[in-house]
CSV table of C-alpha atoms in Angstrom, one decimal:
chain,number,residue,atom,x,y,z
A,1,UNK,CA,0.0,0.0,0.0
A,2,UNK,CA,1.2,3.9,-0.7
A,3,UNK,CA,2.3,5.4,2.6
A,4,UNK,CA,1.6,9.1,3.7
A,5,UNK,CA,0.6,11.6,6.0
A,6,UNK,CA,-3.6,10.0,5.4
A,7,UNK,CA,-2.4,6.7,6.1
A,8,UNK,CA,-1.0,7.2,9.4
A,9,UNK,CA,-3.4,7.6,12.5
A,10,UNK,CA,-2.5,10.4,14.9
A,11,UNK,CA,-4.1,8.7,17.8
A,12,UNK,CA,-2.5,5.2,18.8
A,13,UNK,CA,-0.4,4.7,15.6
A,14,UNK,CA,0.6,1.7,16.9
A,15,UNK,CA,-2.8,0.2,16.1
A,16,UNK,CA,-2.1,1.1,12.6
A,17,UNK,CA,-1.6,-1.8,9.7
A,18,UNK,CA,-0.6,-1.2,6.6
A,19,UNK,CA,-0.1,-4.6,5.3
A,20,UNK,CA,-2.4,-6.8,2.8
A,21,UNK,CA,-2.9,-8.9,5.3
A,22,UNK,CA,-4.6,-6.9,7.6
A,23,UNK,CA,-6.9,-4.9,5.5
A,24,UNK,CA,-8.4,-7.6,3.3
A,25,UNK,CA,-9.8,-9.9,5.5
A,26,UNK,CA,-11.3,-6.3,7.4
A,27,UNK,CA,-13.2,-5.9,3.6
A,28,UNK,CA,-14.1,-9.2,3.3
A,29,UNK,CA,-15.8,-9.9,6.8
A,30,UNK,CA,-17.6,-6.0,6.3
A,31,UNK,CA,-20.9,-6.3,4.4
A,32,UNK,CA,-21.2,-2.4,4.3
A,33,UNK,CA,-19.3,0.9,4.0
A,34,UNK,CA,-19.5,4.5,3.8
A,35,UNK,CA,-18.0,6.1,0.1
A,36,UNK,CA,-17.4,9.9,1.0
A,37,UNK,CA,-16.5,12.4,-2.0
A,38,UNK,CA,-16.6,16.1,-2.7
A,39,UNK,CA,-19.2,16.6,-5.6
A,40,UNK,CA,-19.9,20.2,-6.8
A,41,UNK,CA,-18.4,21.9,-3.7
A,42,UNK,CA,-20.6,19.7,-1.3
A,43,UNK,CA,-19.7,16.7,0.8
A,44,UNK,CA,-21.4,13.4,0.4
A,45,UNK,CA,-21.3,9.6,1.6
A,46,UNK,CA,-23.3,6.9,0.6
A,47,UNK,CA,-23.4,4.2,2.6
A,48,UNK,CA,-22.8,0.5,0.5
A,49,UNK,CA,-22.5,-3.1,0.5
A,50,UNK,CA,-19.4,-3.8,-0.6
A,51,UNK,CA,-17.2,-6.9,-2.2
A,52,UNK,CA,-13.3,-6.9,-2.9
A,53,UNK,CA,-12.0,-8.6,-6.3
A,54,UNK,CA,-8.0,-9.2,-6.0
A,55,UNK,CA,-6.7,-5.4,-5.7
A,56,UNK,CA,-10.0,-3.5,-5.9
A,57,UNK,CA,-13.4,-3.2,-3.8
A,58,UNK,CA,-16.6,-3.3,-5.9
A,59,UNK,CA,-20.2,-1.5,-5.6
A,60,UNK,CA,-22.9,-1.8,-7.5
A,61,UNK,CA,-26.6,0.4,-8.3
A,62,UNK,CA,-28.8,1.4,-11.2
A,63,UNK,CA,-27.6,3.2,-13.7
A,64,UNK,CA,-30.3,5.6,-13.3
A,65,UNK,CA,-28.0,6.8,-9.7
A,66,UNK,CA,-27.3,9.9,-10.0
A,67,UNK,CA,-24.3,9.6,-7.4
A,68,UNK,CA,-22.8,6.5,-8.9
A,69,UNK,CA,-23.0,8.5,-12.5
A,70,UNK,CA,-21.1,11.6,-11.1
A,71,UNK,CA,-18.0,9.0,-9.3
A,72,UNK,CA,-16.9,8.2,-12.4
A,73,UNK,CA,-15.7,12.1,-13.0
A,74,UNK,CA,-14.0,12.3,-9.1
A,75,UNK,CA,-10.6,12.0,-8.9
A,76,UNK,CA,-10.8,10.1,-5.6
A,77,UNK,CA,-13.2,8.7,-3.4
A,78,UNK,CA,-12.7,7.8,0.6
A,79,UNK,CA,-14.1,4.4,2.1
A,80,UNK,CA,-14.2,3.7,5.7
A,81,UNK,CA,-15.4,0.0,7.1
A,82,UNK,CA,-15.8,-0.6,10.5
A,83,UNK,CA,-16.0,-4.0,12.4
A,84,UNK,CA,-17.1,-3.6,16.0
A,85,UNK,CA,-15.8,-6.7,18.2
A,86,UNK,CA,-16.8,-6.0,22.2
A,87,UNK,CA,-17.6,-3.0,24.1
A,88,UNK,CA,-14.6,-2.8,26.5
A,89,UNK,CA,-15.7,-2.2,30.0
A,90,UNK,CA,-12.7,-0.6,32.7
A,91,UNK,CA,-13.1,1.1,36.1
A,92,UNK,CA,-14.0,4.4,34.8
A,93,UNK,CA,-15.7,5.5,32.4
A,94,UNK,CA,-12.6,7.3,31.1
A,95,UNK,CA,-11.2,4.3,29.8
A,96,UNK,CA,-14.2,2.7,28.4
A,97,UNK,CA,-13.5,1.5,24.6
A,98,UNK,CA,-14.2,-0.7,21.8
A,99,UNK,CA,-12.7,-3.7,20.2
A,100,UNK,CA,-13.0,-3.0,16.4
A,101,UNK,CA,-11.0,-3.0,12.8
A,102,UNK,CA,-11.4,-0.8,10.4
A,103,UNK,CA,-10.0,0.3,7.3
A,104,UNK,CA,-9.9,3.8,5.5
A,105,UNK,CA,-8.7,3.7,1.7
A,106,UNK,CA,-8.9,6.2,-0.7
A,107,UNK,CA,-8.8,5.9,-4.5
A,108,UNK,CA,-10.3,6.6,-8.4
A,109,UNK,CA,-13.5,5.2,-9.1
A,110,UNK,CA,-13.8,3.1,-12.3
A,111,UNK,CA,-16.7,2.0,-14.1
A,112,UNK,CA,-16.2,-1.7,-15.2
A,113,UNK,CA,-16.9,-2.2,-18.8
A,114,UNK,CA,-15.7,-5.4,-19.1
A,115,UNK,CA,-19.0,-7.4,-19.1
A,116,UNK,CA,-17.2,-10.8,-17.5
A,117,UNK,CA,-15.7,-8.9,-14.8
A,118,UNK,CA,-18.5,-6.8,-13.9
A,119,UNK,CA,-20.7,-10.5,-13.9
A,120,UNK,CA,-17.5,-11.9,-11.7
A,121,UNK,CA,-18.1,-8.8,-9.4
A,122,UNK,CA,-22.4,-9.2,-9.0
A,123,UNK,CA,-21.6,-12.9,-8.4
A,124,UNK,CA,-19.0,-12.7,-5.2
A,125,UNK,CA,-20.8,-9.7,-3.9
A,126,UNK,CA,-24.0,-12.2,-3.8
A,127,UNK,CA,-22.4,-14.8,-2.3
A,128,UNK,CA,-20.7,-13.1,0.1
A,129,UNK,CA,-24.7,-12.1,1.2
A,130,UNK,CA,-25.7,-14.9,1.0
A,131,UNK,CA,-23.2,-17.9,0.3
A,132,UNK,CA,-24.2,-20.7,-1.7
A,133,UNK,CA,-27.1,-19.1,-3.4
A,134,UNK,CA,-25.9,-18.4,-7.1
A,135,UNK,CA,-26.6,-21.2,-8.6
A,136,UNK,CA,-29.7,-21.7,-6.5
A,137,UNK,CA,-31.3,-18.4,-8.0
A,138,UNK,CA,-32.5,-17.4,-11.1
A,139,UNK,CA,-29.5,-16.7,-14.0
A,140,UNK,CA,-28.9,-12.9,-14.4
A,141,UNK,CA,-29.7,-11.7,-17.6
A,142,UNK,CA,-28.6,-9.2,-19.6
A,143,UNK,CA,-31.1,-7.0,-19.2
A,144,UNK,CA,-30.6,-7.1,-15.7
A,145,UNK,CA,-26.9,-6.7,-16.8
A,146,UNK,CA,-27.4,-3.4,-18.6
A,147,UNK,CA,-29.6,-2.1,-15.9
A,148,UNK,CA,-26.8,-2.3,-13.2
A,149,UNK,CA,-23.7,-0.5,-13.1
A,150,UNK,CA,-20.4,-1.5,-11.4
A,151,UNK,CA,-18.2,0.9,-10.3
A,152,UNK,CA,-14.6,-0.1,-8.8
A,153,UNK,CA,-11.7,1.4,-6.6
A,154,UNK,CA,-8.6,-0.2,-6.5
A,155,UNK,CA,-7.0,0.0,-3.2
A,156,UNK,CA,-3.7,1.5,-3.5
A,157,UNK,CA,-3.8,3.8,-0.4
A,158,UNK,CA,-5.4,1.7,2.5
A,159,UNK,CA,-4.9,1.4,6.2
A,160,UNK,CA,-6.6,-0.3,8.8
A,161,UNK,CA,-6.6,0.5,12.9
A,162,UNK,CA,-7.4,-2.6,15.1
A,163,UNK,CA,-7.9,-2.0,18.6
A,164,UNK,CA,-8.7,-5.8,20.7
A,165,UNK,CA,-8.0,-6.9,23.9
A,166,UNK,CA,-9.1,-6.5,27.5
A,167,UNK,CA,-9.5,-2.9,29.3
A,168,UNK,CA,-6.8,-0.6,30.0
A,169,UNK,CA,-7.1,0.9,32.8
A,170,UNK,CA,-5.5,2.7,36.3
A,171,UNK,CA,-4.2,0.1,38.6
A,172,UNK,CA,-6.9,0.4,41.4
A,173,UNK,CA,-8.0,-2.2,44.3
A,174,UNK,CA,-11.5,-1.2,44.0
A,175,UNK,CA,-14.2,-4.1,43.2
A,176,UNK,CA,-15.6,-3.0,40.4
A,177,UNK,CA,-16.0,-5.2,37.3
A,178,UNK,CA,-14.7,-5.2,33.9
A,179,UNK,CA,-13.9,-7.0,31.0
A,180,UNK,CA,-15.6,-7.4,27.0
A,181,UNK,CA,-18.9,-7.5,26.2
A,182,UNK,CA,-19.6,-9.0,22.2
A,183,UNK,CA,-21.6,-7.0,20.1
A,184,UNK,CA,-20.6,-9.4,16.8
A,185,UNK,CA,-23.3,-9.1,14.1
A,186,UNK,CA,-25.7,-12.3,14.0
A,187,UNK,CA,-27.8,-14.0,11.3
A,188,UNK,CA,-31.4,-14.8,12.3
A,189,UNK,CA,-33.3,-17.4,11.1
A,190,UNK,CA,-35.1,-16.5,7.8
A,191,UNK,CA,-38.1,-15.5,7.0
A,192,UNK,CA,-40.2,-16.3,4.6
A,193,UNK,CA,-41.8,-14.1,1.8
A,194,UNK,CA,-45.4,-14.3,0.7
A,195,UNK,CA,-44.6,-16.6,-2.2
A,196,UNK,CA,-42.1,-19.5,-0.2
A,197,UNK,CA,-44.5,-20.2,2.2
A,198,UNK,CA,-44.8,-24.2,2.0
A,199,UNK,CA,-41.4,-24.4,0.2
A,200,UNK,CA,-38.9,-25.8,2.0
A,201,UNK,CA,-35.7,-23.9,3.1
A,202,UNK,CA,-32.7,-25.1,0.8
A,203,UNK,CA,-29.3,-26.1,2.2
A,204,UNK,CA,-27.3,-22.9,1.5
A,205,UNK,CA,-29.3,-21.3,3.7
A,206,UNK,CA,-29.8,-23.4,6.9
């Protein structure tokens, strides 16, 4: 990854990775994002689900967007992901914290033209939703094809932050309790719509 000032946290750089193997797994376990950019003197973000190919993350909407349309012209684009592990509990409320990765990138949005990559890129972002239901669905077609549009950022300028462990706090007899509480993200059981009811529920999504 490209190294500056951006990449570099001025708060605990210490918890600061810069290194493939940090940040990818962070973008592959994170179903959403937030894409912040500067459009006609105004900021925006647009919050995303989001699916990394190789070297790039992908995103997908219609190609009526008027947002996704515009990204195309930016120079640069800023993602952020963040995975929130535990609430950490200390003594005081002073050292309360979090257990989290995240990752802040910036780069150029692309719009994929290539039709097999841009297929490649609706089919992982799918199964990372919902794994092992792309063959189980209806084929895409190309009209659904045409009416989608995939933008991609390759990450060239990435850093993730990772804060895990128990509290830090000051060194104190008192009996007062702390530790981690989880907050991890759960699936429920599904639900059926109006027209599964009486079909069974298939493998890939017990």
């Amino acid at each position: 990854m490209n190294r500056d000032s951006r990449t570099v946290p001025s708060r605990y750089p210490k918890r600061a990775h810069e290194d493939a193997a940090t940040i990818y797994p962070i973008l592959d376990e994170a179903l959403f994002c937030t894409m912040s950019f500067v459009w006609e003197g105004r900021v925006r973000s647009i919050p995303q689900s989001v699916v990394r190919m190789d070297n790039a993350v992908y995103f997908h909407a219609s190609v009526g967007s008027h947002f996704f349309r515009s990204l195309a012209q930016l120079d640069e684009v800023c993602i952020t992901v963040t995975l929130a592990d535990d609430i950490v509990v200390a003594k005081t409320a002073f050292n309360h914290s979090i257990n989290y990765r995240s990752v802040v990138m910036w780069g150029k949005p692309e719009v994929v033209e290539d039709y097999n990559e841009k297929y490649a890129a609706f089919k992982t972002l799918t199964e990372k939703m919902v794994p092992g239901s792309w063959d189980y669905l209806l084929p895409m077609t190309d009209k659904q094809m045409a009416k989608t549009m995939a933008i991609k950022v390759p990450i060239t300028e990435a850093s993730a932050k990772v804060r895990q462990g128990p509290p830090s706090d000051v060194e104190s007899t008192e009996p007062i309790w702390t530790g981690l509480i989880p907050i991890k993200p759960l699936k429920g059981e599904p639900i059926p719509g109006p027209d599964a009811v009486g079909i069974a529920l298939p493998e890939h999504l017990r």
